PDB file of C-alpha atoms in Angstrom:
ATOM      1  CA  MET A 422      15.905   2.214  53.557  1.00  0.00           C
ATOM      2  CA  LYS A 423      18.313   4.508  55.352  1.00  0.00           C
ATOM      3  CA  LYS A 424      17.122   7.454  53.239  1.00  0.00           C
ATOM      4  CA  ILE A 425      13.477   6.660  53.965  1.00  0.00           C
ATOM      5  CA  PHE A 426      14.198   6.425  57.697  1.00  0.00           C
ATOM      6  CA  LEU A 427      15.943   9.823  57.692  1.00  0.00           C
ATOM      7  CA  LEU A 428      13.065  11.370  55.726  1.00  0.00           C
ATOM      8  CA  LEU A 429      10.436  10.064  58.147  1.00  0.00           C
ATOM      9  CA  THR A 430      12.497  11.234  61.120  1.00  0.00           C
ATOM     10  CA  GLY A 431      12.726  14.733  59.620  1.00  0.00           C
ATOM     11  CA  VAL A 432       8.958  14.867  59.035  1.00  0.00           C
ATOM     12  CA  ALA A 433       8.318  13.802  62.649  1.00  0.00           C
ATOM     13  CA  LEU A 434      10.656  16.466  63.981  1.00  0.00           C
ATOM     14  CA  LEU A 435       9.026  19.109  61.775  1.00  0.00           C
ATOM     15  CA  ALA A 436       5.576  18.110  63.014  1.00  0.00           C
ATOM     16  CA  ASN A 437       6.725  18.411  66.612  1.00  0.00           C
ATOM     17  CA  CYS A 438       8.232  21.846  65.977  1.00  0.00           C
ATOM     18  CA  THR A 439       5.139  23.220  64.265  1.00  0.00           C
ATOM     19  CA  GLY A 440       2.861  21.802  66.970  1.00  0.00           C
ATOM     20  CA  LYS A 441       4.392  23.709  69.888  1.00  0.00           C
ATOM     21  CA  PRO A 442       3.349  27.258  68.917  1.00  0.00           C
ATOM     22  CA  LYS A 443      -0.275  26.088  68.631  1.00  0.00           C
ATOM     23  CA  GLN A 444      -0.228  24.919  72.231  1.00  0.00           C
ATOM     24  CA  GLU A 445       1.420  28.164  73.428  1.00  0.00           C
ATOM     25  CA  THR A 446      -1.225  30.381  71.802  1.00  0.00           C
ATOM     26  CA  ASN A 447      -3.908  28.941  74.102  1.00  0.00           C
ATOM     27  CA  THR A 448      -3.025  31.390  76.892  1.00  0.00           C
ATOM     28  CA  SER A 449      -6.329  31.253  78.726  1.00  0.00           C
ATOM     29  CA  GLY A 450      -6.052  27.593  79.578  1.00  0.00           C
ATOM     30  CA  ASP A 451      -9.623  27.447  80.939  1.00  0.00           C
ATOM     31  CA  GLY A 452     -11.528  26.944  77.691  1.00  0.00           C
ATOM     32  CA  LEU A 453     -13.731  30.014  78.296  1.00  0.00           C
ATOM     33  CA  THR A 454     -14.947  31.384  74.971  1.00  0.00           C
ATOM     34  CA  GLY A 455     -17.780  33.478  73.577  1.00  0.00           C
ATOM     35  CA  THR A 456     -18.939  37.077  73.358  1.00  0.00           C
ATOM     36  CA  ILE A 457     -20.305  39.329  76.104  1.00  0.00           C
ATOM     37  CA  GLN A 458     -22.381  42.305  74.977  1.00  0.00           C
ATOM     38  CA  LEU A 459     -23.060  45.271  77.265  1.00  0.00           C
ATOM     39  CA  SER A 460     -24.923  48.524  76.653  1.00  0.00           C
ATOM     40  CA  GLY A 461     -26.325  51.355  78.712  1.00  0.00           C
ATOM     41  CA  ALA A 462     -25.300  53.924  81.290  1.00  0.00           C
ATOM     42  CA  PHE A 463     -22.631  56.458  80.373  1.00  0.00           C
ATOM     43  CA  ALA A 464     -21.877  56.522  84.114  1.00  0.00           C
ATOM     44  CA  LEU A 465     -20.644  52.934  84.075  1.00  0.00           C
ATOM     45  CA  TYR A 466     -19.112  52.945  80.593  1.00  0.00           C
ATOM     46  CA  PRO A 467     -15.488  53.921  81.514  1.00  0.00           C
ATOM     47  CA  MET A 468     -15.435  51.402  84.352  1.00  0.00           C
ATOM     48  CA  ALA A 469     -16.887  48.646  82.149  1.00  0.00           C
ATOM     49  CA  VAL A 470     -14.275  49.333  79.461  1.00  0.00           C
ATOM     50  CA  LYS A 471     -11.503  48.912  82.037  1.00  0.00           C
ATOM     51  CA  TRP A 472     -13.055  45.694  83.335  1.00  0.00           C
ATOM     52  CA  GLY A 473     -13.398  44.393  79.780  1.00  0.00           C
ATOM     53  CA  GLU A 474      -9.744  45.095  78.997  1.00  0.00           C
ATOM     54  CA  GLU A 475      -8.467  43.398  82.153  1.00  0.00           C
ATOM     55  CA  PHE A 476     -10.885  40.455  81.856  1.00  0.00           C
ATOM     56  CA  ARG A 477      -9.668  39.716  78.325  1.00  0.00           C
ATOM     57  CA  LYS A 478      -6.086  39.510  79.548  1.00  0.00           C
ATOM     58  CA  LEU A 479      -7.203  36.543  81.637  1.00  0.00           C
ATOM     59  CA  HIS A 480      -9.615  35.138  79.040  1.00  0.00           C
ATOM     60  CA  PRO A 481      -8.355  36.142  75.574  1.00  0.00           C
ATOM     61  CA  ASP A 482     -10.851  33.873  73.805  1.00  0.00           C
ATOM     62  CA  VAL A 483     -13.778  35.909  75.143  1.00  0.00           C
ATOM     63  CA  LYS A 484     -14.823  39.030  73.235  1.00  0.00           C
ATOM     64  CA  VAL A 485     -16.346  41.916  75.219  1.00  0.00           C
ATOM     65  CA  ASP A 486     -18.442  44.486  73.298  1.00  0.00           C
ATOM     66  CA  ILE A 487     -19.473  47.621  75.210  1.00  0.00           C
ATOM     67  CA  SER A 488     -21.611  50.553  74.050  1.00  0.00           C
ATOM     68  CA  GLY A 489     -23.155  53.563  75.797  1.00  0.00           C
ATOM     69  CA  GLY A 490     -26.557  55.103  75.218  1.00  0.00           C
ATOM     70  CA  GLY A 491     -27.927  55.739  78.717  1.00  0.00           C
ATOM     71  CA  ALA A 492     -29.334  53.629  81.534  1.00  0.00           C
ATOM     72  CA  GLY A 493     -32.749  53.444  79.876  1.00  0.00           C
ATOM     73  CA  LYS A 494     -31.242  51.881  76.768  1.00  0.00           C
ATOM     74  CA  GLY A 495     -29.236  49.433  78.871  1.00  0.00           C
ATOM     75  CA  MET A 496     -32.339  48.263  80.708  1.00  0.00           C
ATOM     76  CA  THR A 497     -34.408  48.025  77.508  1.00  0.00           C
ATOM     77  CA  ASP A 498     -31.668  46.121  75.669  1.00  0.00           C
ATOM     78  CA  ALA A 499     -31.161  43.672  78.539  1.00  0.00           C
ATOM     79  CA  LEU A 500     -34.879  42.915  78.934  1.00  0.00           C
ATOM     80  CA  ALA A 501     -35.256  42.503  75.153  1.00  0.00           C
ATOM     81  CA  GLY A 502     -32.301  40.110  74.998  1.00  0.00           C
ATOM     82  CA  VAL A 503     -30.421  42.420  72.623  1.00  0.00           C
ATOM     83  CA  VAL A 504     -27.410  42.381  74.987  1.00  0.00           C
ATOM     84  CA  ASP A 505     -26.232  40.063  77.729  1.00  0.00           C
ATOM     85  CA  ILE A 506     -25.822  42.847  80.293  1.00  0.00           C
ATOM     86  CA  GLY A 507     -27.419  46.265  80.675  1.00  0.00           C
ATOM     87  CA  MET A 508     -25.467  48.978  82.518  1.00  0.00           C
ATOM     88  CA  VAL A 509     -27.852  50.877  84.807  1.00  0.00           C
ATOM     89  CA  SER A 510     -26.927  53.898  86.928  1.00  0.00           C
ATOM     90  CA  ARG A 511     -30.072  54.195  89.048  1.00  0.00           C
ATOM     91  CA  GLU A 512     -32.207  52.012  91.259  1.00  0.00           C
ATOM     92  CA  VAL A 513     -34.052  49.294  89.366  1.00  0.00           C
ATOM     93  CA  TYR A 514     -37.819  49.782  89.411  1.00  0.00           C
ATOM     94  CA  PRO A 515     -40.211  47.089  90.744  1.00  0.00           C
ATOM     95  CA  GLU A 516     -41.929  46.870  87.355  1.00  0.00           C
ATOM     96  CA  GLU A 517     -38.554  46.120  85.739  1.00  0.00           C
ATOM     97  CA  ILE A 518     -37.917  43.382  88.288  1.00  0.00           C
ATOM     98  CA  GLY A 519     -41.332  42.019  87.342  1.00  0.00           C
ATOM     99  CA  LYS A 520     -40.216  41.806  83.708  1.00  0.00           C
ATOM    100  CA  GLY A 521     -37.171  39.761  84.650  1.00  0.00           C
ATOM    101  CA  ALA A 522     -34.503  42.389  85.421  1.00  0.00           C
ATOM    102  CA  TYR A 523     -31.792  40.858  87.629  1.00  0.00           C
ATOM    103  CA  PRO A 524     -29.609  43.654  89.045  1.00  0.00           C
ATOM    104  CA  ILE A 525     -26.169  43.207  90.596  1.00  0.00           C
ATOM    105  CA  ALA A 526     -24.500  46.217  92.235  1.00  0.00           C
ATOM    106  CA  THR A 527     -20.881  46.686  91.130  1.00  0.00           C
ATOM    107  CA  VAL A 528     -19.420  50.045  92.248  1.00  0.00           C
ATOM    108  CA  LYS A 529     -20.542  53.416  93.600  1.00  0.00           C
ATOM    109  CA  ASP A 530     -20.520  56.722  91.729  1.00  0.00           C
ATOM    110  CA  ALA A 531     -22.115  60.153  92.054  1.00  0.00           C
ATOM    111  CA  VAL A 532     -23.662  62.915  89.993  1.00  0.00           C
ATOM    112  CA  VAL A 533     -22.298  66.436  90.561  1.00  0.00           C
ATOM    113  CA  PRO A 534     -23.755  69.811  89.535  1.00  0.00           C
ATOM    114  CA  ILE A 535     -21.517  71.586  87.008  1.00  0.00           C
ATOM    115  CA  ILE A 536     -21.180  75.174  85.796  1.00  0.00           C
ATOM    116  CA  ASN A 537     -18.956  76.976  83.303  1.00  0.00           C
ATOM    117  CA  ALA A 538     -15.510  77.815  84.702  1.00  0.00           C
ATOM    118  CA  ASN A 539     -15.675  81.290  83.120  1.00  0.00           C
ATOM    119  CA  ASN A 540     -18.922  82.309  84.801  1.00  0.00           C
ATOM    120  CA  PRO A 541     -18.458  85.968  85.935  1.00  0.00           C
ATOM    121  CA  GLU A 542     -20.059  85.091  89.295  1.00  0.00           C
ATOM    122  CA  LEU A 543     -17.935  81.970  89.826  1.00  0.00           C
ATOM    123  CA  GLU A 544     -16.476  82.827  93.240  1.00  0.00           C
ATOM    124  CA  VAL A 545     -19.834  83.943  94.659  1.00  0.00           C
ATOM    125  CA  ILE A 546     -21.460  80.766  93.331  1.00  0.00           C
ATOM    126  CA  ARG A 547     -18.737  78.585  94.870  1.00  0.00           C
ATOM    127  CA  ASN A 548     -19.085  80.312  98.233  1.00  0.00           C
ATOM    128  CA  THR A 549     -22.886  80.068  98.229  1.00  0.00           C
ATOM    129  CA  GLY A 550     -23.328  76.600  96.764  1.00  0.00           C
ATOM    130  CA  LEU A 551     -26.549  74.931  95.666  1.00  0.00           C
ATOM    131  CA  LYS A 552     -29.502  74.111  97.939  1.00  0.00           C
ATOM    132  CA  LYS A 553     -32.116  71.456  97.216  1.00  0.00           C
ATOM    133  CA  GLU A 554     -34.887  74.057  96.995  1.00  0.00           C
ATOM    134  CA  THR A 555     -32.866  76.207  94.597  1.00  0.00           C
ATOM    135  CA  ALA A 556     -32.073  73.196  92.397  1.00  0.00           C
ATOM    136  CA  ALA A 557     -35.768  72.269  92.279  1.00  0.00           C
ATOM    137  CA  LYS A 558     -36.603  75.796  91.119  1.00  0.00           C
ATOM    138  CA  LEU A 559     -33.784  75.914  88.578  1.00  0.00           C
ATOM    139  CA  TRP A 560     -34.930  72.694  86.903  1.00  0.00           C
ATOM    140  CA  ASN A 561     -38.540  73.896  86.956  1.00  0.00           C
ATOM    141  CA  ARG A 562     -37.785  77.184  85.155  1.00  0.00           C
ATOM    142  CA  GLU A 563     -38.723  79.209  88.238  1.00  0.00           C
ATOM    143  CA  ILE A 564     -35.296  80.878  88.376  1.00  0.00           C
ATOM    144  CA  SER A 565     -33.858  82.907  85.516  1.00  0.00           C
ATOM    145  CA  THR A 566     -30.808  84.708  86.987  1.00  0.00           C
ATOM    146  CA  TRP A 567     -27.705  83.773  88.965  1.00  0.00           C
ATOM    147  CA  GLY A 568     -28.693  86.439  91.498  1.00  0.00           C
ATOM    148  CA  GLN A 569     -31.714  84.298  92.385  1.00  0.00           C
ATOM    149  CA  VAL A 570     -29.349  81.350  92.935  1.00  0.00           C
ATOM    150  CA  THR A 571     -26.835  83.144  95.176  1.00  0.00           C
ATOM    151  CA  GLY A 572     -28.915  85.938  96.704  1.00  0.00           C
ATOM    152  CA  ALA A 573     -26.635  88.534  95.102  1.00  0.00           C
ATOM    153  CA  SER A 574     -27.862  91.543  93.129  1.00  0.00           C
ATOM    154  CA  THR A 575     -26.632  90.355  89.720  1.00  0.00           C
ATOM    155  CA  THR A 576     -29.097  89.938  86.861  1.00  0.00           C
ATOM    156  CA  LEU A 577     -26.739  87.616  84.973  1.00  0.00           C
ATOM    157  CA  PRO A 578     -28.994  85.041  83.275  1.00  0.00           C
ATOM    158  CA  VAL A 579     -28.733  81.344  84.050  1.00  0.00           C
ATOM    159  CA  HIS A 580     -29.119  78.708  81.336  1.00  0.00           C
ATOM    160  CA  VAL A 581     -30.182  75.313  82.679  1.00  0.00           C
ATOM    161  CA  PHE A 582     -29.397  71.996  80.947  1.00  0.00           C
ATOM    162  CA  THR A 583     -30.633  68.437  81.461  1.00  0.00           C
ATOM    163  CA  ARG A 584     -30.372  65.104  79.648  1.00  0.00           C
ATOM    164  CA  SER A 585     -32.589  64.189  76.702  1.00  0.00           C
ATOM    165  CA  ASP A 586     -31.944  60.433  77.013  1.00  0.00           C
ATOM    166  CA  ALA A 587     -33.455  58.228  79.724  1.00  0.00           C
ATOM    167  CA  CYS A 588     -30.546  58.012  82.129  1.00  0.00           C
ATOM    168  CA  GLY A 589     -29.528  57.286  85.683  1.00  0.00           C
ATOM    169  CA  ALA A 590     -27.666  60.593  86.063  1.00  0.00           C
ATOM    170  CA  ALA A 591     -30.793  62.689  85.550  1.00  0.00           C
ATOM    171  CA  GLU A 592     -32.975  60.335  87.596  1.00  0.00           C
ATOM    172  CA  THR A 593     -30.489  60.319  90.488  1.00  0.00           C
ATOM    173  CA  PHE A 594     -29.867  64.066  90.398  1.00  0.00           C
ATOM    174  CA  ALA A 595     -33.614  64.772  90.343  1.00  0.00           C
ATOM    175  CA  ALA A 596     -34.125  62.348  93.253  1.00  0.00           C
ATOM    176  CA  TRP A 597     -31.815  64.538  95.369  1.00  0.00           C
ATOM    177  CA  PHE A 598     -34.512  67.253  95.403  1.00  0.00           C
ATOM    178  CA  GLY A 599     -37.524  64.951  95.307  1.00  0.00           C
ATOM    179  CA  LYS A 600     -38.250  64.835  91.578  1.00  0.00           C
ATOM    180  CA  LYS A 601     -37.958  62.422  88.644  1.00  0.00           C
ATOM    181  CA  GLN A 602     -36.164  62.904  85.347  1.00  0.00           C
ATOM    182  CA  GLU A 603     -39.402  63.611  83.502  1.00  0.00           C
ATOM    183  CA  ASN A 604     -40.025  66.557  85.881  1.00  0.00           C
ATOM    184  CA  LEU A 605     -36.820  68.359  84.845  1.00  0.00           C
ATOM    185  CA  LYS A 606     -37.594  71.373  82.681  1.00  0.00           C
ATOM    186  CA  ALA A 607     -34.490  72.641  80.886  1.00  0.00           C
ATOM    187  CA  THR A 608     -32.639  72.532  77.586  1.00  0.00           C
ATOM    188  CA  ALA A 609     -32.188  68.820  76.909  1.00  0.00           C
ATOM    189  CA  VAL A 610     -28.894  67.396  75.604  1.00  0.00           C
ATOM    190  CA  PHE A 611     -28.034  63.788  74.755  1.00  0.00           C
ATOM    191  CA  GLY A 612     -25.501  61.921  76.861  1.00  0.00           C
ATOM    192  CA  ASP A 613     -22.972  62.745  79.540  1.00  0.00           C
ATOM    193  CA  PRO A 614     -20.371  64.047  77.054  1.00  0.00           C
ATOM    194  CA  GLY A 615     -22.993  66.188  75.322  1.00  0.00           C
ATOM    195  CA  LEU A 616     -24.181  67.819  78.537  1.00  0.00           C
ATOM    196  CA  ALA A 617     -20.620  68.563  79.662  1.00  0.00           C
ATOM    197  CA  ALA A 618     -19.854  70.113  76.256  1.00  0.00           C
ATOM    198  CA  ALA A 619     -23.015  72.264  76.393  1.00  0.00           C
ATOM    199  CA  VAL A 620     -22.004  73.766  79.755  1.00  0.00           C
ATOM    200  CA  GLN A 621     -18.388  74.242  78.596  1.00  0.00           C
ATOM    201  CA  LYS A 622     -19.688  76.338  75.687  1.00  0.00           C
ATOM    202  CA  ASP A 623     -22.107  78.457  77.765  1.00  0.00           C
ATOM    203  CA  ARG A 624     -20.520  80.714  80.384  1.00  0.00           C
ATOM    204  CA  VAL A 625     -23.821  81.064  82.293  1.00  0.00           C
ATOM    205  CA  GLY A 626     -24.789  77.406  81.953  1.00  0.00           C
ATOM    206  CA  ILE A 627     -25.520  74.888  84.701  1.00  0.00           C
ATOM    207  CA  GLY A 628     -26.035  71.136  84.417  1.00  0.00           C
ATOM    208  CA  PHE A 629     -24.948  67.883  86.022  1.00  0.00           C
ATOM    209  CA  ASN A 630     -22.564  65.056  85.176  1.00  0.00           C
ATOM    210  CA  ASN A 631     -21.354  61.730  86.431  1.00  0.00           C
ATOM    211  CA  ILE A 632     -17.899  61.995  88.019  1.00  0.00           C
ATOM    212  CA  ALA A 633     -16.109  60.400  85.057  1.00  0.00           C
ATOM    213  CA  TYR A 634     -17.370  63.161  82.736  1.00  0.00           C
ATOM    214  CA  ALA A 635     -16.741  66.088  85.100  1.00  0.00           C
ATOM    215  CA  TYR A 636     -13.194  65.053  86.065  1.00  0.00           C
ATOM    216  CA  ASP A 637     -10.208  64.014  83.955  1.00  0.00           C
ATOM    217  CA  GLN A 638      -9.297  60.557  85.272  1.00  0.00           C
ATOM    218  CA  LYS A 639      -5.612  61.002  84.402  1.00  0.00           C
ATOM    219  CA  SER A 640      -5.054  64.272  86.253  1.00  0.00           C
ATOM    220  CA  LYS A 641      -7.938  63.701  88.735  1.00  0.00           C
ATOM    221  CA  LYS A 642      -8.821  67.382  88.194  1.00  0.00           C
ATOM    222  CA  ILE A 643     -12.019  68.940  86.860  1.00  0.00           C
ATOM    223  CA  PHE A 644     -12.077  69.130  83.055  1.00  0.00           C
ATOM    224  CA  GLU A 645     -10.991  72.428  81.525  1.00  0.00           C
ATOM    225  CA  GLY A 646     -13.913  74.798  81.064  1.00  0.00           C
ATOM    226  CA  LEU A 647     -15.969  73.220  83.858  1.00  0.00           C
ATOM    227  CA  ALA A 648     -16.341  73.953  87.564  1.00  0.00           C
ATOM    228  CA  ILE A 649     -18.350  72.207  90.263  1.00  0.00           C
ATOM    229  CA  ILE A 650     -21.023  74.103  92.143  1.00  0.00           C
ATOM    230  CA  PRO A 651     -20.819  72.645  95.685  1.00  0.00           C
ATOM    231  CA  ILE A 652     -23.935  71.253  97.337  1.00  0.00           C
ATOM    232  CA  ASP A 653     -24.961  73.195 100.441  1.00  0.00           C
ATOM    233  CA  VAL A 654     -25.632  70.060 102.461  1.00  0.00           C
ATOM    234  CA  ASN A 655     -26.579  71.788 105.726  1.00  0.00           C
ATOM    235  CA  GLU A 656     -28.651  74.420 103.892  1.00  0.00           C
ATOM    236  CA  ASN A 657     -27.103  77.383 105.741  1.00  0.00           C
ATOM    237  CA  GLY A 658     -26.534  79.512 102.639  1.00  0.00           C
ATOM    238  CA  ARG A 659     -22.755  79.061 102.460  1.00  0.00           C
ATOM    239  CA  ILE A 660     -20.213  76.344 101.773  1.00  0.00           C
ATOM    240  CA  ASP A 661     -18.493  75.415 105.010  1.00  0.00           C
ATOM    241  CA  PRO A 662     -15.002  73.819 105.031  1.00  0.00           C
ATOM    242  CA  GLU A 663     -16.460  70.334 105.589  1.00  0.00           C
ATOM    243  CA  GLU A 664     -18.633  70.798 102.456  1.00  0.00           C
ATOM    244  CA  ASP A 665     -15.731  71.832 100.222  1.00  0.00           C
ATOM    245  CA  PHE A 666     -14.259  68.596  98.830  1.00  0.00           C
ATOM    246  CA  TYR A 667     -14.447  68.929  95.040  1.00  0.00           C
ATOM    247  CA  GLU A 668     -10.857  69.754  94.082  1.00  0.00           C
ATOM    248  CA  THR A 669     -10.006  66.246  92.836  1.00  0.00           C
ATOM    249  CA  THR A 670     -11.703  62.902  92.358  1.00  0.00           C
ATOM    250  CA  GLU A 671      -9.818  61.616  95.405  1.00  0.00           C
ATOM    251  CA  THR A 672     -11.244  64.292  97.718  1.00  0.00           C
ATOM    252  CA  LEU A 673     -14.744  63.823  96.287  1.00  0.00           C
ATOM    253  CA  ILE A 674     -14.612  60.030  96.569  1.00  0.00           C
ATOM    254  CA  ALA A 675     -13.461  60.325 100.180  1.00  0.00           C
ATOM    255  CA  ALA A 676     -16.495  62.529 100.898  1.00  0.00           C
ATOM    256  CA  ILE A 677     -18.825  60.015  99.229  1.00  0.00           C
ATOM    257  CA  ASN A 678     -17.281  57.196 101.247  1.00  0.00           C
ATOM    258  CA  ASP A 679     -17.729  58.902 104.608  1.00  0.00           C
ATOM    259  CA  GLY A 680     -21.172  60.299 103.860  1.00  0.00           C
ATOM    260  CA  ARG A 681     -20.349  64.007 103.576  1.00  0.00           C
ATOM    261  CA  TYR A 682     -21.623  63.926  99.990  1.00  0.00           C
ATOM    262  CA  PRO A 683     -25.340  63.035 100.049  1.00  0.00           C
ATOM    263  CA  SER A 684     -26.920  59.940  98.531  1.00  0.00           C
ATOM    264  CA  PRO A 685     -28.600  60.677  96.182  1.00  0.00           C
ATOM    265  CA  PRO A 686     -26.882  62.098  94.136  1.00  0.00           C
ATOM    266  CA  ALA A 687     -24.348  59.380  95.109  1.00  0.00           C
ATOM    267  CA  ARG A 688     -25.592  55.893  94.203  1.00  0.00           C
ATOM    268  CA  ASP A 689     -24.768  52.293  93.307  1.00  0.00           C
ATOM    269  CA  LEU A 690     -24.221  51.300  89.675  1.00  0.00           C
ATOM    270  CA  TYR A 691     -25.647  48.028  88.388  1.00  0.00           C
ATOM    271  CA  LEU A 692     -25.079  45.312  85.827  1.00  0.00           C
ATOM    272  CA  VAL A 693     -28.502  43.959  84.872  1.00  0.00           C
ATOM    273  CA  THR A 694     -29.299  40.674  83.131  1.00  0.00           C
ATOM    274  CA  LYS A 695     -32.641  39.186  82.146  1.00  0.00           C
ATOM    275  CA  GLY A 696     -33.042  36.592  84.847  1.00  0.00           C
ATOM    276  CA  LYS A 697     -30.136  35.034  86.694  1.00  0.00           C
ATOM    277  CA  PRO A 698     -27.238  34.762  84.206  1.00  0.00           C
ATOM    278  CA  THR A 699     -26.530  31.306  82.807  1.00  0.00           C
ATOM    279  CA  LYS A 700     -23.886  31.853  80.111  1.00  0.00           C
ATOM    280  CA  PRO A 701     -20.518  30.793  81.594  1.00  0.00           C
ATOM    281  CA  GLU A 702     -18.665  33.776  80.139  1.00  0.00           C
ATOM    282  CA  VAL A 703     -21.215  36.240  81.551  1.00  0.00           C
ATOM    283  CA  ILE A 704     -21.074  34.646  85.003  1.00  0.00           C
ATOM    284  CA  ALA A 705     -17.266  34.694  84.907  1.00  0.00           C
ATOM    285  CA  PHE A 706     -17.240  38.364  83.898  1.00  0.00           C
ATOM    286  CA  ILE A 707     -19.581  39.446  86.696  1.00  0.00           C
ATOM    287  CA  GLU A 708     -17.638  37.368  89.221  1.00  0.00           C
ATOM    288  CA  TYR A 709     -14.457  39.094  88.037  1.00  0.00           C
ATOM    289  CA  VAL A 710     -16.109  42.523  88.462  1.00  0.00           C
ATOM    290  CA  LEU A 711     -17.058  41.663  92.056  1.00  0.00           C
ATOM    291  CA  THR A 712     -13.609  40.315  92.966  1.00  0.00           C
ATOM    292  CA  GLU A 713     -10.390  41.296  91.170  1.00  0.00           C
ATOM    293  CA  GLY A 714     -12.126  44.038  89.197  1.00  0.00           C
ATOM    294  CA  GLN A 715     -12.791  46.084  92.331  1.00  0.00           C
ATOM    295  CA  LYS A 716      -9.120  47.107  92.552  1.00  0.00           C
ATOM    296  CA  TYR A 717      -9.539  49.261  89.440  1.00  0.00           C
ATOM    297  CA  ALA A 718     -12.446  51.318  90.855  1.00  0.00           C
ATOM    298  CA  GLY A 719     -10.374  54.064  92.475  1.00  0.00           C
ATOM    299  CA  GLU A 720      -8.033  54.680  89.564  1.00  0.00           C
ATOM    300  CA  THR A 721     -10.986  54.887  87.168  1.00  0.00           C
ATOM    301  CA  GLY A 722     -12.882  57.390  89.344  1.00  0.00           C
ATOM    302  CA  TYR A 723     -15.321  55.090  91.143  1.00  0.00           C
ATOM    303  CA  ILE A 724     -15.776  53.698  94.643  1.00  0.00           C
ATOM    304  CA  ALA A 725     -15.398  49.989  95.369  1.00  0.00           C
ATOM    305  CA  LEU A 726     -18.199  48.298  97.276  1.00  0.00           C
ATOM    306  CA  SER A 727     -17.733  47.122 100.845  1.00  0.00           C
ATOM    307  CA  GLU A 728     -16.671  43.505 101.351  1.00  0.00           C
ATOM    308  CA  GLU A 729     -20.042  42.748 102.930  1.00  0.00           C
ATOM    309  CA  LYS A 730     -21.896  44.166  99.915  1.00  0.00           C
ATOM    310  CA  LEU A 731     -19.641  42.304  97.473  1.00  0.00           C
ATOM    311  CA  GLN A 732     -20.310  38.966  99.172  1.00  0.00           C
ATOM    312  CA  ALA A 733     -24.056  39.624  99.067  1.00  0.00           C
ATOM    313  CA  GLU A 734     -23.883  40.396  95.335  1.00  0.00           C
ATOM    314  CA  LEU A 735     -21.753  37.311  94.623  1.00  0.00           C
ATOM    315  CA  LEU A 736     -24.414  35.143  96.261  1.00  0.00           C
ATOM    316  CA  LYS A 737     -26.849  36.286  93.565  1.00  0.00           C
ATOM    317  CA  LEU A 738     -24.804  34.300  91.035  1.00  0.00           C
ATOM    318  CA  LYS A 739     -25.019  31.013  92.953  1.00  0.00           C
TER     319      LYS A 739
END
């Protein structure tokens, strides 16, 4: 009997010991599980990846899958129910709202005009900048030389690039000079990374990128091989000191915040669901984005929304 008692006691102790690690592995403690699928805008992709990483630290039993493809794909996927959330980097159209699109603003970003850093006319271009009227002509194939851009005598050709995919960057950039993406006539390249690479390879090229693809988010400097052509906001034919704020993401973001950089091409970025979200994990993710997630905006190259705007967006989840 004594041996049986000792054996049973040992089994009980072993069961208790093996049971503890199972309890400790449940680090979330809130029972939130499931998978959240996002697709869409390259503009929002780096920010969404950061949010996904930080969200999973709080909710390790939730899987977050994120893919790019452009704002058009994000909207199409969301409305078709292919993903839970579409990432959209432009204003949502009334006809999309009519189909069930439910947009929630998350952060601000901007599109910037880019050129090759080895352009022989680089200093003249930087001093002259880019006017709305000139941009409209460039992306309508009415201008063929850099001399026509700057007013200088050079006959150096200019090669103009745009996006081939339906995207918020092209739509927002075109809106700056009163056009739509489908009006842009230029060599078309897929995606933000593709357009940046095309301009890096062409010393007379010009295009446009979202901030996260024009600037290295570690160094906060413009990517090697690229330069920003400043926007001549006051249209006086030169870049004044108050228009020269492109050295780093910090200086550019400050200009977006205080209105020195025009909107468009600055704009809000959206997470879009089909109808008001109902999945608990999706609601929790969006709530996180609008609360704790805002603190990561600056370090990732974005601009957090105002507290007033955040509260208005949070109300959309109630």
